[in-house]
CSV table of C-alpha atoms and ligand atoms in Angstrom, one decimal:
chain,number,residue,atom,x,y,z
A,1041,MET,CA,-67.5,66.5,-13.2
A,1042,SER,CA,-67.3,62.8,-12.9
A,1043,GLY,CA,-69.3,60.5,-15.1
A,1044,LEU,CA,-71.2,58.8,-12.3
A,1045,PRO,CA,-74.8,59.7,-12.7
A,1046,GLU,CA,-75.8,57.2,-10.0
A,1047,THR,CA,-73.8,58.9,-7.3
A,1048,ASP,CA,-74.9,62.3,-8.5
A,1049,GLY,CA,-78.5,61.2,-8.4
A,1050,LEU,CA,-78.0,59.9,-4.9
A,1051,ASN,CA,-76.4,63.1,-3.8
A,1052,LEU,CA,-79.4,65.0,-5.2
A,1053,LEU,CA,-81.9,62.7,-3.4
A,1054,ILE,CA,-80.1,62.9,-0.1
A,1055,GLY,CA,-79.7,66.6,-0.4
A,1056,LEU,CA,-83.4,67.0,-1.1
A,1057,LEU,CA,-84.4,64.9,1.9
A,1058,GLN,CA,-82.2,66.9,4.2
A,1059,ARG,CA,-83.2,70.3,2.9
A,1060,SER,CA,-86.9,69.5,2.9
A,1061,GLN,CA,-86.9,68.3,6.5
A,1062,LEU,CA,-84.8,71.3,7.6
A,1063,GLN,CA,-87.2,73.6,5.7
A,1064,LEU,CA,-90.2,72.0,7.4
A,1065,LEU,CA,-88.6,72.5,10.8
A,1066,ARG,CA,-87.9,76.2,10.0
A,1067,ILE,CA,-91.5,76.8,9.0
A,1068,LEU,CA,-92.8,75.1,12.1
A,1069,ASP,CA,-90.4,77.2,14.1
A,1070,ALA,CA,-91.4,80.4,12.4
A,1071,LEU,CA,-95.0,79.6,13.3
A,1072,GLY,CA,-94.0,79.0,16.9
A,1073,LEU,CA,-95.1,75.4,16.8
A,1074,VAL,CA,-92.0,73.8,18.1
A,1075,ASP,CA,-90.0,74.0,21.3
A,1076,HIS,CA,-86.3,75.0,21.5
A,1077,VAL,CA,-83.7,72.7,23.0
A,1078,HIS,CA,-80.0,73.2,23.3
A,1079,GLY,CA,-80.3,76.6,21.6
A,1080,GLN,CA,-82.2,75.6,18.4
A,1081,ALA,CA,-85.6,74.5,17.2
A,1082,ALA,CA,-86.4,70.9,18.3
A,1083,TRP,CA,-87.4,68.3,15.8
A,1084,PRO,CA,-90.9,67.4,17.1
A,1085,TRP,CA,-91.1,63.8,15.9
A,1086,ALA,CA,-89.5,60.5,17.1
A,1087,LEU,CA,-88.6,59.6,13.5
A,1088,ARG,CA,-86.9,61.4,10.6
A,1089,MET,CA,-86.0,60.4,7.1
A,1090,SER,CA,-82.5,59.0,6.9
A,1091,GLY,CA,-79.8,59.8,4.5
A,1092,GLU,CA,-77.3,57.4,6.0
A,1093,ASN,CA,-79.3,54.2,5.3
A,1094,LEU,CA,-79.8,55.2,1.7
A,1095,LEU,CA,-76.1,55.5,1.2
A,1096,LEU,CA,-75.7,51.9,2.3
A,1097,ASP,CA,-78.7,50.6,0.3
A,1098,LEU,CA,-78.6,51.9,-3.2
A,1099,GLY,CA,-81.6,49.7,-4.2
A,1100,GLN,CA,-83.8,51.3,-1.6
A,1101,ALA,CA,-82.5,54.8,-2.6
A,1102,ARG,CA,-83.5,54.1,-6.2
A,1103,ARG,CA,-87.0,53.0,-5.0
A,1104,LEU,CA,-87.4,56.1,-3.0
A,1105,GLY,CA,-86.3,58.3,-5.9
A,1106,LEU,CA,-88.8,56.7,-8.2
A,1107,THR,CA,-91.6,56.9,-5.6
A,1108,LEU,CA,-91.0,60.6,-5.1
A,1109,ILE,CA,-91.2,61.1,-8.8
A,1110,ALA,CA,-94.5,59.1,-8.9
A,1111,LEU,CA,-95.8,61.1,-6.0
A,1112,ALA,CA,-95.0,64.4,-7.7
A,1113,ALA,CA,-96.6,63.2,-10.9
A,1114,ALA,CA,-99.7,62.0,-9.0
A,1115,LEU,CA,-100.0,65.4,-7.3
A,1116,CYS,CA,-99.7,67.2,-10.7
A,1117,ILE,CA,-102.4,64.9,-12.1
A,1118,LEU,CA,-104.7,65.6,-9.1
A,1119,GLY,CA,-104.1,69.3,-9.6
A,1120,VAL,CA,-105.2,69.1,-13.2
A,1121,GLY,CA,-108.2,67.0,-12.1
A,1122,LEU,CA,-109.3,69.8,-9.8
A,1123,LEU,CA,-109.5,72.2,-12.8
A,1124,TRP,CA,-110.8,69.8,-15.4
A,1125,ARG,CA,-114.2,68.6,-14.2
A,1126,ARG,CA,-115.0,66.1,-16.9
A,1127,GLY,CA,-111.7,64.3,-16.8
A,1128,ARG,CA,-111.7,64.2,-13.1
A,1129,ILE,CA,-112.6,60.5,-12.5
A,1130,GLY,CA,-110.1,59.2,-15.0
A,1131,LEU,CA,-107.3,61.5,-13.7
A,1132,MET,CA,-107.9,60.5,-10.1
A,1133,ALA,CA,-107.8,56.8,-11.1
A,1134,THR,CA,-104.5,57.4,-12.9
A,1135,ALA,CA,-103.0,59.1,-9.9
A,1136,VAL,CA,-104.1,56.2,-7.6
A,1137,LEU,CA,-102.7,53.6,-10.1
A,1138,LEU,CA,-99.4,55.5,-10.3
A,1139,LEU,CA,-99.1,55.5,-6.5
A,1140,ALA,CA,-100.0,51.9,-6.3
A,1141,ALA,CA,-97.4,51.0,-8.9
A,1142,ALA,CA,-94.6,53.0,-7.3
A,1143,PRO,CA,-91.8,50.9,-5.9
A,1144,TRP,CA,-92.3,52.1,-2.3
A,1145,PRO,CA,-89.1,51.7,-0.3
A,1146,GLU,CA,-89.0,49.8,3.0
A,1147,ALA,CA,-90.2,52.0,5.8
A,1148,ASN,CA,-87.4,51.0,8.3
A,1149,VAL,CA,-84.7,52.0,5.8
A,1150,VAL,CA,-86.2,55.4,5.1
A,1151,TRP,CA,-87.4,56.2,8.6
A,1152,VAL,CA,-85.0,56.2,11.5
A,1153,PRO,CA,-85.3,57.2,15.2
A,1154,ALA,CA,-84.7,61.0,15.7
A,1155,HIS,CA,-83.6,63.1,18.6
A,1156,PRO,CA,-85.0,66.6,19.2
A,1157,THR,CA,-81.5,67.9,18.2
A,1158,SER,CA,-81.2,65.7,15.0
A,1159,PHE,CA,-81.3,68.8,12.7
A,1160,HIS,CA,-79.3,71.1,14.9
A,1161,GLN,CA,-76.4,72.8,13.1
A,1162,SER,CA,-73.1,73.5,14.6
A,1163,PRO,CA,-72.6,77.3,15.2
A,1164,THR,CA,-68.8,77.0,15.5
A,1165,GLY,CA,-67.9,77.0,11.8
A,1166,PHE,CA,-65.2,74.4,12.7
A,1167,ALA,CA,-63.1,77.3,14.0
A,1168,ALA,CA,-59.5,76.6,15.3
A,1169,ASP,CA,-60.4,78.2,18.6
A,1170,SER,CA,-63.3,75.8,19.0
A,1171,ILE,CA,-61.2,72.8,18.2
A,1172,GLU,CA,-58.6,73.9,20.8
A,1173,ARG,CA,-61.4,74.5,23.4
A,1174,GLY,CA,-62.6,71.0,22.6
A,1175,ARG,CA,-59.2,69.6,23.1
A,1176,GLU,CA,-59.1,70.9,26.7
A,1177,LEU,CA,-62.6,69.6,27.5
A,1178,TYR,CA,-61.9,66.2,26.0
A,1179,ALA,CA,-58.8,65.9,28.2
A,1180,ALA,CA,-60.9,66.9,31.2
A,1181,GLN,CA,-64.1,64.9,30.6
A,1182,CYS,CA,-63.8,62.2,28.0
A,1183,VAL,CA,-60.3,60.8,27.9
A,1184,GLY,CA,-60.8,58.3,30.8
A,1185,CYS,CA,-63.2,56.3,28.7
A,1186,HIS,CA,-62.4,57.2,25.1
A,1187,GLY,CA,-58.6,57.3,25.4
A,1188,ALA,CA,-56.1,60.0,24.4
A,1189,ASP,CA,-56.2,58.9,20.7
A,1190,SER,CA,-60.1,58.5,20.9
A,1191,ARG,CA,-59.9,54.9,19.9
A,1192,GLY,CA,-61.8,53.8,23.0
A,1193,HIS,CA,-58.9,52.5,25.1
A,1194,GLY,CA,-59.2,54.8,28.1
A,1195,THR,CA,-58.2,53.7,31.6
A,1196,LEU,CA,-61.9,53.1,32.5
A,1197,SER,CA,-62.9,51.4,29.3
A,1198,ALA,CA,-62.6,47.8,30.5
A,1199,SER,CA,-64.8,48.5,33.5
A,1200,LEU,CA,-67.8,49.7,31.4
A,1201,PRO,CA,-70.7,47.5,30.3
A,1202,VAL,CA,-70.2,48.6,26.7
A,1203,TRP,CA,-66.8,49.2,25.2
A,1204,PRO,CA,-66.5,52.9,23.9
A,1205,PRO,CA,-66.4,53.0,20.1
A,1206,ASN,CA,-63.5,54.1,18.0
A,1207,LEU,CA,-64.2,57.8,17.5
A,1208,ALA,CA,-61.4,58.0,15.0
A,1209,GLY,CA,-63.3,55.7,12.6
A,1210,PRO,CA,-66.2,56.6,10.3
A,1211,LEU,CA,-68.7,56.8,13.2
A,1212,LEU,CA,-68.6,60.6,13.6
A,1213,TRP,CA,-69.2,61.0,9.9
A,1214,ARG,CA,-72.1,58.6,9.8
A,1215,ARG,CA,-74.0,60.5,12.4
A,1216,ALA,CA,-75.7,63.8,11.9
A,1217,ASP,CA,-73.9,66.5,14.0
A,1218,GLY,CA,-77.2,67.1,15.9
A,1219,ASP,CA,-77.4,63.4,16.9
A,1220,LEU,CA,-73.8,63.6,18.2
A,1221,LEU,CA,-74.7,66.7,20.2
A,1222,TRP,CA,-77.6,64.8,21.8
A,1223,HIS,CA,-75.4,61.9,22.7
A,1224,VAL,CA,-72.7,64.1,24.3
A,1225,LEU,CA,-75.3,66.2,26.3
A,1226,GLU,CA,-78.0,63.6,27.1
A,1227,GLY,CA,-75.9,60.4,27.0
A,1228,VAL,CA,-76.3,57.1,25.1
A,1229,ARG,CA,-78.7,54.3,25.9
A,1230,ASP,CA,-78.8,50.7,24.6
A,1231,ARG,CA,-81.8,49.1,23.0
A,1232,ARG,CA,-83.4,48.3,26.3
A,1233,GLY,CA,-83.0,51.8,27.5
A,1234,ALA,CA,-80.1,51.2,29.9
A,1235,ARG,CA,-77.5,54.0,30.0
A,1236,THR,CA,-74.2,53.1,28.2
A,1237,MET,CA,-72.6,56.5,28.3
A,1238,PRO,CA,-73.4,59.3,30.8
A,1239,GLY,CA,-74.8,62.6,29.5
A,1240,PHE,CA,-72.8,65.7,30.1
A,1241,GLY,CA,-75.6,68.3,29.9
A,1242,GLY,CA,-75.1,69.2,33.6
A,1243,VAL,CA,-71.3,69.9,33.1
A,1244,LEU,CA,-71.1,71.2,29.6
A,1245,ARG,CA,-72.8,74.1,27.9
A,1246,ASP,CA,-74.1,73.6,24.4
A,1247,GLU,CA,-71.2,75.4,22.8
A,1248,ASP,CA,-68.8,73.2,24.8
A,1249,ALA,CA,-70.4,70.1,23.2
A,1250,TRP,CA,-70.1,71.6,19.7
A,1251,SER,CA,-66.4,72.3,20.4
A,1252,LEU,CA,-65.9,68.7,21.5
A,1253,ILE,CA,-67.5,67.5,18.3
A,1254,ASP,CA,-65.1,69.8,16.3
A,1255,PHE,CA,-62.1,68.4,18.3
A,1256,MET,CA,-63.2,64.8,17.8
A,1257,LYS,CA,-63.5,65.3,14.1
A,1258,ALA,CA,-60.1,67.0,13.8
A,1259,GLN,CA,-58.5,64.3,15.9
A,1260,GLY,CA,-60.2,61.6,14.0
A,1261,ALA,CA,-58.8,63.0,10.7
A,1262,GLY,CA,-55.3,63.0,12.2
A,1263,GLU,CA,-55.7,59.5,13.5
A,1264,SER,CA,-56.8,58.2,10.2
A,1265,LEU,CA,-53.8,59.8,8.5
A,1266,ARG,CA,-51.6,58.2,11.1
A,1267,GLU,CA,-53.1,54.8,10.6
A,1268,ALA,CA,-54.2,54.6,6.9
A,1269,GLY,CA,-52.0,57.3,5.4
A,1270,LEU,CA,-55.2,59.0,4.2
A,1271,TRP,CA,-58.0,61.2,5.4
A,1272,THR,CA,-60.5,58.5,5.0
A,1273,GLN,CA,-63.3,60.9,6.0
A,1274,PRO,CA,-63.4,64.3,4.4
A,1275,VAL,CA,-62.3,67.1,6.8
A,1276,ALA,CA,-62.4,70.9,6.3
A,1277,PRO,CA,-59.5,73.2,7.3
A,1278,PRO,CA,-60.0,74.7,10.7
A,1279,ASP,CA,-61.5,78.2,10.2
A,1280,VAL,CA,-59.2,81.0,11.2
A,1281,ALA,CA,-58.8,84.8,10.7
A,1282,VAL,CA,-56.5,85.6,7.7
A,1283,ARG,CA,-54.9,89.0,7.3
A,1284,CYS,CA,-54.0,89.9,3.7
A,1285,ASN,CA,-51.8,92.9,2.9
A,1286,GLY,CA,-52.5,94.5,6.3
A,1287,LYS,CA,-56.3,94.7,5.5
A,1288,ALA,CA,-59.0,93.8,8.1
A,1289,PRO,CA,-59.0,90.0,8.8
A,1290,ARG,CA,-61.3,87.7,6.9
A,1291,SER,CA,-62.1,84.1,7.6
A,1292,LEU,CA,-60.4,81.3,5.7
A,1293,GLY,CA,-63.9,79.9,5.0
A,1294,SER,CA,-64.7,83.1,3.0
A,1295,TRP,CA,-62.6,81.8,0.1
A,1296,ARG,CA,-65.0,79.0,-0.5
A,1297,GLY,CA,-65.2,78.5,-4.3
A,1298,GLN,CA,-61.4,79.1,-4.7
A,1299,ARG,CA,-58.6,76.6,-4.1
A,1300,LEU,CA,-56.3,77.4,-1.2
A,1301,ARG,CA,-52.8,76.4,-0.5
A,1302,ILE,CA,-52.0,76.6,3.2
A,1303,VAL,CA,-48.3,76.8,3.9
A,1304,ALA,CA,-47.0,76.3,7.4
A,1305,ALA,CA,-44.1,78.7,7.5
A,1306,ASP,CA,-41.1,77.9,9.6
A,1307,ALA,CA,-39.2,80.5,11.7
A,1308,SER,CA,-36.8,81.2,8.8
A,1309,ASP,CA,-39.7,81.9,6.4
A,1310,ALA,CA,-41.0,84.4,8.8
A,1311,ALA,CA,-37.7,86.1,9.0
A,1312,GLY,CA,-37.7,86.3,5.2
A,1313,THR,CA,-34.5,84.3,4.6
A,1314,VAL,CA,-36.2,81.5,2.6
A,1315,PRO,CA,-37.3,82.5,-0.9
A,1316,ALA,CA,-41.1,83.0,-1.0
A,1317,LEU,CA,-43.2,80.4,-2.8
A,1318,ARG,CA,-44.0,81.3,-6.4
A,1319,GLU,CA,-47.4,82.8,-6.9
A,1320,ASP,CA,-49.7,80.4,-8.5
A,1321,PRO,CA,-52.8,81.6,-10.3
A,1322,ARG,CA,-54.6,78.3,-9.6
A,1323,LEU,CA,-54.5,78.8,-5.8
A,1324,VAL,CA,-54.7,81.4,-3.1
A,1325,THR,CA,-51.7,81.0,-0.8
A,1326,VAL,CA,-52.1,81.5,2.9
A,1327,PHE,CA,-49.2,81.3,5.3
A,1328,LEU,CA,-49.6,80.0,8.9
A,1329,LEU,CA,-47.1,81.6,11.2
A,1330,PRO,CA,-45.6,79.3,13.9
A,1331,PRO,CA,-46.4,80.4,17.4
A,1332,THR,CA,-42.8,81.4,18.2
A,1333,ALA,CA,-42.5,83.5,15.1
A,1334,SER,CA,-45.8,85.2,15.9
A,1335,ARG,CA,-44.3,86.4,19.2
A,1336,ALA,CA,-41.5,88.1,17.3
A,1337,LYS,CA,-43.8,89.3,14.5
A,1338,SER,CA,-43.4,93.0,15.1
A,1339,THR,CA,-39.9,92.9,13.6
A,1340,ALA,CA,-39.9,89.9,11.2
A,1341,PRO,CA,-41.2,90.5,7.6
A,1342,LEU,CA,-44.2,88.4,6.7
A,1343,PRO,CA,-43.6,85.5,4.3
A,1344,GLY,CA,-46.5,86.3,2.0
A,1345,ASP,CA,-49.5,88.5,1.3
A,1346,CYS,CA,-52.0,86.5,3.4
A,1347,VAL,CA,-51.0,85.2,6.9
A,1348,VAL,CA,-52.6,83.5,9.8
A,1349,ASP,CA,-51.1,84.4,13.2
A,1350,SER,CA,-52.7,82.2,15.8
A,1351,ALA,CA,-51.4,79.6,18.1
A,1352,ALA,CA,-54.8,77.8,18.0
A,1353,ALA,CA,-54.6,77.6,14.2
A,1354,TRP,CA,-51.1,76.1,14.3
A,1355,ALA,CA,-52.2,73.5,16.9
A,1356,ALA,CA,-55.5,72.6,15.1
A,1357,PHE,CA,-53.7,72.2,11.7
A,1358,SER,CA,-51.0,70.1,13.4
A,1359,LEU,CA,-53.7,67.8,14.8
A,1360,ILE,CA,-55.4,67.2,11.4
A,1361,ALA,CA,-52.0,66.8,9.7
A,1362,ALA,CA,-51.0,64.4,12.5
A,1363,THR,CA,-47.6,66.0,13.1
A,1364,ASP,CA,-45.9,67.9,15.8
A,1365,ARG,CA,-43.6,69.5,13.2
A,1366,LEU,CA,-45.9,71.3,11.0
A,1367,ALA,CA,-43.4,73.8,9.7
A,1368,GLY,CA,-42.8,73.3,5.9
A,1369,THR,CA,-46.0,71.3,5.5
A,1370,GLN,CA,-48.3,72.5,2.6
A,1371,LEU,CA,-52.0,71.6,2.4
A,1372,ILE,CA,-54.5,72.1,-0.4
A,1373,VAL,CA,-58.1,72.9,0.0
A,1374,ASP,CA,-60.5,72.3,-2.9
A,1375,ARG,CA,-63.1,74.7,-4.2
A,1376,SER,CA,-65.8,73.1,-2.0
A,1377,GLY,CA,-63.8,73.8,1.1
A,1378,TRP,CA,-62.3,70.3,1.9
A,1379,LEU,CA,-58.7,69.5,2.7
A,1380,ARG,CA,-57.6,67.3,0.0
A,1381,ALA,CA,-53.8,67.1,-0.3
A,1382,ARG,CA,-50.6,67.5,1.8
A,1383,SER,CA,-47.0,67.8,0.9
A,1384,GLN,CA,-44.5,67.2,3.6
A,1385,PRO,CA,-41.6,69.5,4.7
A,1386,GLY,CA,-38.8,69.4,2.1
A,1387,GLN,CA,-40.7,67.2,-0.3
A,1388,GLY,CA,-40.3,69.2,-3.4
A,1389,ALA,CA,-42.8,68.6,-6.3
A,1390,TRP,CA,-46.3,67.4,-5.6
A,1391,ARG,CA,-47.1,63.8,-6.3
A,1392,ASP,CA,-50.2,61.8,-6.9
A,1393,ASP,CA,-49.9,60.2,-3.5
A,1394,ASP,CA,-50.3,63.5,-1.8
A,1395,LEU,CA,-54.0,63.4,-2.5
A,1396,LEU,CA,-55.1,62.2,1.0
A,1397,CYS,CA,-58.8,62.7,0.6
A,1398,ARG,CA,-60.0,60.6,-2.2
A,1399,THR,CA,-63.7,60.0,-2.7
A,1400,ASP,CA,-63.8,58.2,-6.0
A,1401,SER,CA,-60.6,56.2,-6.5
A,1402,ALA,CA,-62.4,54.2,-9.2
A,1403,THR,CA,-61.9,57.0,-11.7
A,1404,PRO,CA,-59.7,55.4,-14.4
A,1405,ILE,CA,-56.3,57.1,-14.7
A,1406,ALA,CA,-56.5,57.1,-18.4
A,1407,GLU,CA,-59.6,59.3,-18.4
A,1408,ARG,CA,-57.8,62.0,-16.5
A,1409,PRO,CA,-56.3,64.9,-18.5
A,1410,GLU,CA,-52.5,64.9,-18.6
A,1411,PRO,CA,-51.4,68.1,-16.9
A,1412,ALA,CA,-47.9,69.5,-17.1
A,1413,ASP,CA,-46.9,69.4,-13.4
A,1414,GLY,CA,-47.6,67.5,-10.2
A,1415,LEU,CA,-49.8,70.2,-8.8
A,1416,GLY,CA,-51.8,70.4,-12.0
A,1417,ALA,CA,-52.3,66.7,-11.9
A,1418,LEU,CA,-53.6,66.9,-8.3
A,1419,ILE,CA,-55.9,69.8,-9.1
A,1420,ALA,CA,-57.3,67.9,-12.0
A,1421,ARG,CA,-58.0,64.9,-9.9
A,1422,MET,CA,-59.5,66.9,-7.0
A,1423,ASP,CA,-61.9,68.6,-9.5
A,1424,ALA,CA,-62.8,65.3,-11.1
A,1425,GLU,CA,-63.4,63.6,-7.7
A,1426,PRO,CA,-65.5,66.0,-5.6
A,1427,VAL,CA,-66.3,65.0,-2.0
A,1428,ARG,CA,-69.7,63.6,-1.6
A,1429,PHE,CA,-72.1,62.3,1.1
A,1430,VAL,CA,-70.8,63.9,4.2
A,1431,LYS,CA,-72.3,63.8,7.7
A,1432,GLY,CA,-75.2,61.4,8.4
A,1433,GLY,CA,-75.3,60.6,4.8
A,1434,PHE,CA,-76.1,64.2,4.0
A,1435,VAL,CA,-73.9,66.5,1.9
A,1436,HIS,CA,-72.6,69.5,3.8
B,2350,LIG,C1,-67.9,56.7,31.5
B,2350,LIG,C2,-67.3,56.5,30.3
B,2350,LIG,C3,-67.5,57.5,29.2
B,2350,LIG,C4,-67.2,58.9,29.3
B,2350,LIG,C5,-66.7,59.6,30.5
B,2350,LIG,C6,-67.5,59.4,28.0
B,2350,LIG,N1,-68.0,58.4,27.2
B,2350,LIG,FE1,-68.6,58.7,25.3
B,2350,LIG,N2,-69.1,56.7,25.2
B,2350,LIG,C7,-68.9,55.8,26.1
B,2350,LIG,C8,-69.5,54.6,25.7
B,2350,LIG,C9,-69.5,53.3,26.5
B,2350,LIG,C10,-70.0,54.7,24.4
B,2350,LIG,C11,-70.7,53.7,23.6
B,2350,LIG,C12,-72.2,53.8,23.9
B,2350,LIG,C13,-73.0,52.9,23.1
B,2350,LIG,O1,-72.7,52.7,21.9
B,2350,LIG,O2,-74.0,52.4,23.6
B,2350,LIG,C14,-69.7,56.1,24.1
B,2350,LIG,C15,-70.1,56.7,22.9
B,2350,LIG,C16,-69.7,58.0,22.5
B,2350,LIG,C17,-70.0,58.6,21.2
B,2350,LIG,C18,-70.6,57.9,20.1
B,2350,LIG,C19,-72.1,58.1,20.2
B,2350,LIG,C20,-72.8,57.6,19.0
B,2350,LIG,O3,-73.4,58.5,18.3
B,2350,LIG,O4,-72.9,56.4,18.8
B,2350,LIG,C21,-69.5,59.9,21.3
B,2350,LIG,C22,-69.5,60.9,20.1
B,2350,LIG,C23,-69.0,60.1,22.6
B,2350,LIG,N3,-69.1,58.9,23.3
B,2350,LIG,C24,-68.4,61.3,23.0
B,2350,LIG,C25,-68.0,61.5,24.3
B,2350,LIG,C26,-67.5,62.8,24.8
B,2350,LIG,C27,-67.4,64.0,23.9
B,2350,LIG,C28,-67.2,62.6,26.1
B,2350,LIG,C29,-66.7,63.7,27.0
B,2350,LIG,C30,-67.6,64.8,27.2
B,2350,LIG,C31,-67.5,61.3,26.4
B,2350,LIG,N4,-68.0,60.6,25.3
B,2350,LIG,C32,-67.3,60.7,27.7
B,2350,LIG,C33,-68.4,56.0,27.4
B,2350,LIG,C34,-68.0,57.3,27.9
């Protein structure tokens, strides 16, 4: 992996914060001590520990890390003190000194306001069907203020007290999914408590709001590709049912741990006239069938062993790849389940520029191994630069 102990340490710390808070909530829920809102256990406090702030302030993250280590050591010392009567006073004094000497981080960096849904998890699995449902809902409920491209330039925007934010920017990734859910269903208020965005809890069901969040993420990825030529925030491939060699369908997400190559077939592939892609032991190849070909599927031979035959899948992948001509596009998903690279129709060999989701561009090129082909180079780079810090500062 990459030689960046600092980012790895931060990843670990942020993961620990997230998991311990989630675990605490689960225990409280199992004991029946918390209410349920919007389908899941509600976070009972007005504050939670923040991952996102620590990402921005490495110094505070370091302090928190050291303080947690001091806290753990103090607890161990106190434990020993309980067993060893004679040394008790000395041990207790050491524990107190340790805690006093710990570099406690600033409270307002570590603690941030929480909503009851802050730790809610999306049940949709980022499924293509959910994204497409979100697309319809967005057009019906949100487009007037947020605009068709979600950049905030809707027809009503200018008349609002606060301009809607650019949802195609990093905002959606900075927030925990549960906080986004709260904002969509309960609305947004400014610091003085005045409503800046209406809540849609009366119109939308919980699963509708999750679908909207899926759609906004997919659209945000497409917009960033359009504008910056990159997926500036990591995005997963929409989950879809894949059929391999006529077996029962399995979900695309079930290949997590292996690299995937997703190939958008064109009508001629589906008719078997274009030579199939060479098998590649480094990747599992999955073909997306275009909606028109899928209608004629009963007669056309399939382009490969594993195929996806769903109009929603085609539409959702088109959204993320920012194209209305998906046929011929190839996408690569890394072992952790992130979309990382794209090659455009008719492009030929893979190039370094095809890596669209880069998390650590600082890795010196000289340090990278020198693989034989373009795809090998991309794979080496993807593996050397794993995606970090996602969603509200927390790793997925
Ligand atoms: C009446 C106009 C209006 C409509 C309709 C509207 N929004 Fe908003 N939305 C806003 C404004 C204004 C903000 C910025 C609020 C702020 O930052 O105080 C916002 C903020 C947001 C945010 C960012 C919240 C955050 O965490 O900072 C999301 C996400 C969002 N809207 C989603 C939606 C979705 C989804 C819909 C449709 C169901 C929708 N909005 C409909 C005006 C609107």
